Amino acid sequence: FGENFSINSYLALFNAFLQTYLLYLIFFLFSRSFSKSILISLFTISLVGSFQGTLHFSFTPLATTISYATIYFALLSAESKKYLFLTGVLISITFLAKQNFGISLLLGYFLYEFLIYFIFKNQIKSTLLNLTIFLLGILAILIPVFIYFNYSGVTSEIIYILTTGLERKGLNIL
């Protein structure tokens, strides 16, 4: 974000507060207690947060924040289907910010729907409807982005980067 370090630090601080708030919302869904949720959120951020020195805004903390929002809305979508589209949108934004986070969230949601299908076999229509709405949310972000990439002429470079990541990093043994 340019050479203005104070803006960068303020964005990182805002991001840290937003992460804490999203964790509070997630924990509140399970405990329904304000004090327990706040304490668990602060404890979790103190364990996983990176506050050793100055704060800097970057893609990894941003992807973490979007991942927390995705988890929160995915949990809400278990009770109300109106959050499925937003969950798909957030997963695709997370994928664009940090691919491994987005793929992990996507696989986690597919595992959830897979388990729901096998536990409640009579809900196949509901499961397919959920997956359709969810995938429409993903495509609502990814299609315009890939149209832009194609228009800019960088699609082949992106495909090369995504398919040769291990070789370029010297990990082709795996």
mmCIF file of C-alpha atoms in Angstrom:
data_model
loop_
_atom_site.group_PDB
_atom_site.id
_atom_site.type_symbol
_atom_site.label_atom_id
_atom_site.label_comp_id
_atom_site.label_asym_id
_atom_site.label_seq_id
_atom_site.Cartn_x
_atom_site.Cartn_y
_atom_site.Cartn_z
ATOM 1 C CA PHE A 1 0.000 0.000 0.000
ATOM 2 C CA GLY A 2 2.651 2.446 -1.058
ATOM 3 C CA GLU A 3 5.202 4.116 1.101
ATOM 4 C CA ASN A 4 2.872 5.398 3.791
ATOM 5 C CA PHE A 5 3.721 3.095 6.684
ATOM 6 C CA SER A 6 1.162 4.589 9.037
ATOM 7 C CA ILE A 7 -1.717 3.651 6.693
ATOM 8 C CA ASN A 8 -0.266 0.155 6.456
ATOM 9 C CA SER A 9 -0.092 -0.117 10.256
ATOM 10 C CA TYR A 10 -3.620 1.215 10.717
ATOM 11 C CA LEU A 11 -4.965 -1.282 8.185
ATOM 12 C CA ALA A 12 -3.159 -4.101 9.983
ATOM 13 C CA LEU A 13 -4.535 -2.959 13.350
ATOM 14 C CA PHE A 14 -8.066 -2.716 11.926
ATOM 15 C CA ASN A 15 -7.621 -6.182 10.446
ATOM 16 C CA ALA A 16 -6.554 -7.573 13.837
ATOM 17 C CA PHE A 17 -9.611 -6.031 15.519
ATOM 18 C CA LEU A 18 -11.845 -7.413 12.775
ATOM 19 C CA GLN A 19 -10.352 -10.886 13.222
ATOM 20 C CA THR A 20 -11.041 -10.723 16.946
ATOM 21 C CA TYR A 21 -14.622 -9.592 16.348
ATOM 22 C CA LEU A 22 -15.265 -12.360 13.814
ATOM 23 C CA LEU A 23 -13.851 -14.945 16.208
ATOM 24 C CA TYR A 24 -16.135 -13.540 18.898
ATOM 25 C CA LEU A 25 -19.140 -13.980 16.573
ATOM 26 C CA ILE A 26 -18.134 -17.570 15.780
ATOM 27 C CA PHE A 27 -17.644 -18.488 19.434
ATOM 28 C CA PHE A 28 -20.872 -16.718 20.388
ATOM 29 C CA LEU A 29 -22.793 -19.024 18.012
ATOM 30 C CA PHE A 30 -21.626 -21.962 20.107
ATOM 31 C CA SER A 31 -21.629 -20.615 23.665
ATOM 32 C CA ARG A 32 -24.355 -17.912 23.580
ATOM 33 C CA SER A 33 -22.420 -16.191 26.361
ATOM 34 C CA PHE A 34 -20.901 -12.735 25.866
ATOM 35 C CA SER A 35 -18.162 -13.087 28.479
ATOM 36 C CA LYS A 36 -17.074 -16.587 27.432
ATOM 37 C CA SER A 37 -17.010 -15.605 23.766
ATOM 38 C CA ILE A 38 -14.929 -12.480 24.404
ATOM 39 C CA LEU A 39 -12.435 -14.345 26.581
ATOM 40 C CA ILE A 40 -12.052 -17.231 24.124
ATOM 41 C CA SER A 41 -11.673 -14.779 21.209
ATOM 42 C CA LEU A 42 -8.973 -12.772 22.962
ATOM 43 C CA PHE A 43 -7.202 -15.947 24.043
ATOM 44 C CA THR A 44 -7.314 -17.359 20.497
ATOM 45 C CA ILE A 45 -5.997 -14.148 18.947
ATOM 46 C CA SER A 46 -3.221 -14.015 21.530
ATOM 47 C CA LEU A 47 -2.196 -17.554 20.530
ATOM 48 C CA VAL A 48 -2.476 -17.339 16.743
ATOM 49 C CA GLY A 49 -2.034 -13.614 16.165
ATOM 50 C CA SER A 50 1.294 -12.219 15.070
ATOM 51 C CA PHE A 51 1.932 -9.219 17.284
ATOM 52 C CA GLN A 52 5.711 -9.515 17.700
ATOM 53 C CA GLY A 53 6.646 -5.954 16.884
ATOM 54 C CA THR A 54 5.104 -3.702 14.291
ATOM 55 C CA LEU A 55 1.933 -4.640 12.456
ATOM 56 C CA HIS A 56 1.985 -4.793 8.671
ATOM 57 C CA PHE A 57 -0.919 -5.330 6.344
ATOM 58 C CA SER A 58 -0.470 -8.185 3.874
ATOM 59 C CA PHE A 59 -2.437 -10.861 2.043
ATOM 60 C CA THR A 60 -2.093 -13.599 4.667
ATOM 61 C CA PRO A 61 -3.806 -11.692 7.511
ATOM 62 C CA LEU A 62 -6.398 -10.436 5.030
ATOM 63 C CA ALA A 63 -7.090 -13.996 3.862
ATOM 64 C CA THR A 64 -7.317 -15.091 7.496
ATOM 65 C CA THR A 65 -9.908 -12.402 8.198
ATOM 66 C CA ILE A 66 -11.959 -13.340 5.136
ATOM 67 C CA SER A 67 -11.674 -17.008 6.195
ATOM 68 C CA TYR A 68 -13.107 -16.182 9.616
ATOM 69 C CA ALA A 69 -15.993 -14.339 7.929
ATOM 70 C CA THR A 70 -16.533 -17.335 5.644
ATOM 71 C CA ILE A 71 -16.659 -19.717 8.595
ATOM 72 C CA TYR A 72 -19.109 -17.448 10.412
ATOM 73 C CA PHE A 73 -21.503 -17.203 7.462
ATOM 74 C CA ALA A 74 -21.132 -20.914 6.684
ATOM 75 C CA LEU A 75 -22.235 -21.663 10.245
ATOM 76 C CA LEU A 76 -25.166 -19.284 9.829
ATOM 77 C CA SER A 77 -26.105 -20.972 6.540
ATOM 78 C CA ALA A 78 -26.733 -24.230 8.418
ATOM 79 C CA GLU A 79 -29.784 -22.550 9.957
ATOM 80 C CA SER A 80 -30.737 -20.113 7.196
ATOM 81 C CA LYS A 81 -30.068 -20.766 3.513
ATOM 82 C CA LYS A 82 -29.852 -17.054 2.719
ATOM 83 C CA TYR A 83 -26.155 -17.067 3.676
ATOM 84 C CA LEU A 84 -25.114 -19.787 1.193
ATOM 85 C CA PHE A 85 -24.507 -17.371 -1.680
ATOM 86 C CA LEU A 86 -22.456 -15.068 0.558
ATOM 87 C CA THR A 87 -20.430 -18.052 1.783
ATOM 88 C CA GLY A 88 -19.578 -18.906 -1.825
ATOM 89 C CA VAL A 89 -18.623 -15.294 -2.556
ATOM 90 C CA LEU A 90 -16.358 -15.153 0.498
ATOM 91 C CA ILE A 91 -14.668 -18.452 -0.380
ATOM 92 C CA SER A 92 -13.870 -17.191 -3.866
ATOM 93 C CA ILE A 93 -12.479 -13.915 -2.469
ATOM 94 C CA THR A 94 -10.390 -15.928 -0.020
ATOM 95 C CA PHE A 95 -9.137 -18.057 -2.929
ATOM 96 C CA LEU A 96 -8.104 -14.935 -4.819
ATOM 97 C CA ALA A 97 -6.264 -13.575 -1.771
ATOM 98 C CA LYS A 98 -4.588 -16.851 -0.736
ATOM 99 C CA GLN A 99 -5.241 -19.985 -2.761
ATOM 100 C CA ASN A 100 -4.530 -22.600 -0.082
ATOM 101 C CA PHE A 101 -6.974 -20.934 2.340
ATOM 102 C CA GLY A 102 -9.701 -20.818 -0.310
ATOM 103 C CA ILE A 103 -9.195 -24.434 -1.361
ATOM 104 C CA SER A 104 -9.267 -25.569 2.284
ATOM 105 C CA LEU A 105 -12.539 -23.746 2.906
ATOM 106 C CA LEU A 106 -14.016 -25.128 -0.310
ATOM 107 C CA LEU A 107 -13.059 -28.699 0.585
ATOM 108 C CA GLY A 108 -14.409 -28.207 4.105
ATOM 109 C CA TYR A 109 -17.771 -27.042 2.777
ATOM 110 C CA PHE A 110 -17.969 -29.925 0.297
ATOM 111 C CA LEU A 111 -17.165 -32.365 3.117
ATOM 112 C CA TYR A 112 -19.948 -30.822 5.195
ATOM 113 C CA GLU A 113 -22.487 -31.231 2.371
ATOM 114 C CA PHE A 114 -21.208 -34.761 1.695
ATOM 115 C CA LEU A 115 -21.756 -35.722 5.342
ATOM 116 C CA ILE A 116 -25.202 -34.113 5.390
ATOM 117 C CA TYR A 117 -26.117 -36.117 2.294
ATOM 118 C CA PHE A 118 -25.059 -39.422 3.856
ATOM 119 C CA ILE A 119 -26.510 -38.717 7.297
ATOM 120 C CA PHE A 120 -29.866 -37.445 6.018
ATOM 121 C CA LYS A 121 -30.417 -39.390 2.800
ATOM 122 C CA ASN A 122 -33.896 -38.008 2.311
ATOM 123 C CA GLN A 123 -32.501 -34.480 1.813
ATOM 124 C CA ILE A 124 -30.892 -34.928 -1.620
ATOM 125 C CA LYS A 125 -32.915 -32.069 -3.148
ATOM 126 C CA SER A 126 -31.949 -29.768 -0.314
ATOM 127 C CA THR A 127 -28.278 -30.734 -0.619
ATOM 128 C CA LEU A 128 -28.275 -30.126 -4.381
ATOM 129 C CA LEU A 129 -30.032 -26.782 -3.919
ATOM 130 C CA ASN A 130 -27.481 -25.770 -1.281
ATOM 131 C CA LEU A 131 -24.582 -26.717 -3.548
ATOM 132 C CA THR A 132 -26.115 -24.849 -6.487
ATOM 133 C CA ILE A 133 -26.590 -21.623 -4.517
ATOM 134 C CA PHE A 134 -23.105 -21.987 -3.038
ATOM 135 C CA LEU A 135 -21.483 -22.565 -6.446
ATOM 136 C CA LEU A 136 -23.359 -19.583 -7.905
ATOM 137 C CA GLY A 137 -21.770 -17.443 -5.196
ATOM 138 C CA ILE A 138 -18.325 -18.721 -6.151
ATOM 139 C CA LEU A 139 -18.936 -18.186 -9.856
ATOM 140 C CA ALA A 140 -20.308 -14.670 -9.286
ATOM 141 C CA ILE A 141 -16.782 -13.611 -8.298
ATOM 142 C CA LEU A 142 -14.544 -15.960 -10.276
ATOM 143 C CA ILE A 143 -16.150 -15.541 -13.711
ATOM 144 C CA PRO A 144 -15.710 -11.734 -13.892
ATOM 145 C CA VAL A 145 -12.160 -12.041 -12.549
ATOM 146 C CA PHE A 146 -11.190 -14.647 -15.141
ATOM 147 C CA ILE A 147 -12.883 -12.627 -17.898
ATOM 148 C CA TYR A 148 -10.709 -9.696 -16.848
ATOM 149 C CA PHE A 149 -7.601 -11.892 -16.803
ATOM 150 C CA ASN A 150 -8.460 -13.252 -20.249
ATOM 151 C CA TYR A 151 -9.070 -9.729 -21.585
ATOM 152 C CA SER A 152 -5.708 -8.644 -20.157
ATOM 153 C CA GLY A 153 -3.982 -11.602 -21.810
ATOM 154 C CA VAL A 154 -2.582 -13.168 -18.650
ATOM 155 C CA THR A 155 -4.723 -16.314 -18.478
ATOM 156 C CA SER A 156 -1.969 -18.553 -19.841
ATOM 157 C CA GLU A 157 0.499 -17.155 -17.296
ATOM 158 C CA ILE A 158 -1.923 -17.806 -14.423
ATOM 159 C CA ILE A 159 -2.524 -21.373 -15.597
ATOM 160 C CA TYR A 160 1.241 -21.883 -15.829
ATOM 161 C CA ILE A 161 1.780 -20.517 -12.315
ATOM 162 C CA LEU A 162 -1.023 -22.652 -10.834
ATOM 163 C CA THR A 163 0.076 -25.867 -12.568
ATOM 164 C CA THR A 164 3.855 -25.605 -12.050
ATOM 165 C CA GLY A 165 3.969 -24.268 -8.512
ATOM 166 C CA LEU A 166 5.814 -27.253 -7.041
ATOM 167 C CA GLU A 167 8.426 -27.423 -9.801
ATOM 168 C CA ARG A 168 9.156 -23.699 -9.606
ATOM 169 C CA LYS A 169 9.711 -23.989 -5.848
ATOM 170 C CA GLY A 170 11.922 -27.048 -6.150
ATOM 171 C CA LEU A 171 9.327 -29.374 -4.622
ATOM 172 C CA ASN A 172 8.663 -31.566 -7.654
ATOM 173 C CA ILE A 173 9.696 -34.651 -5.651
ATOM 174 C CA LEU A 174 6.423 -34.516 -3.721
#
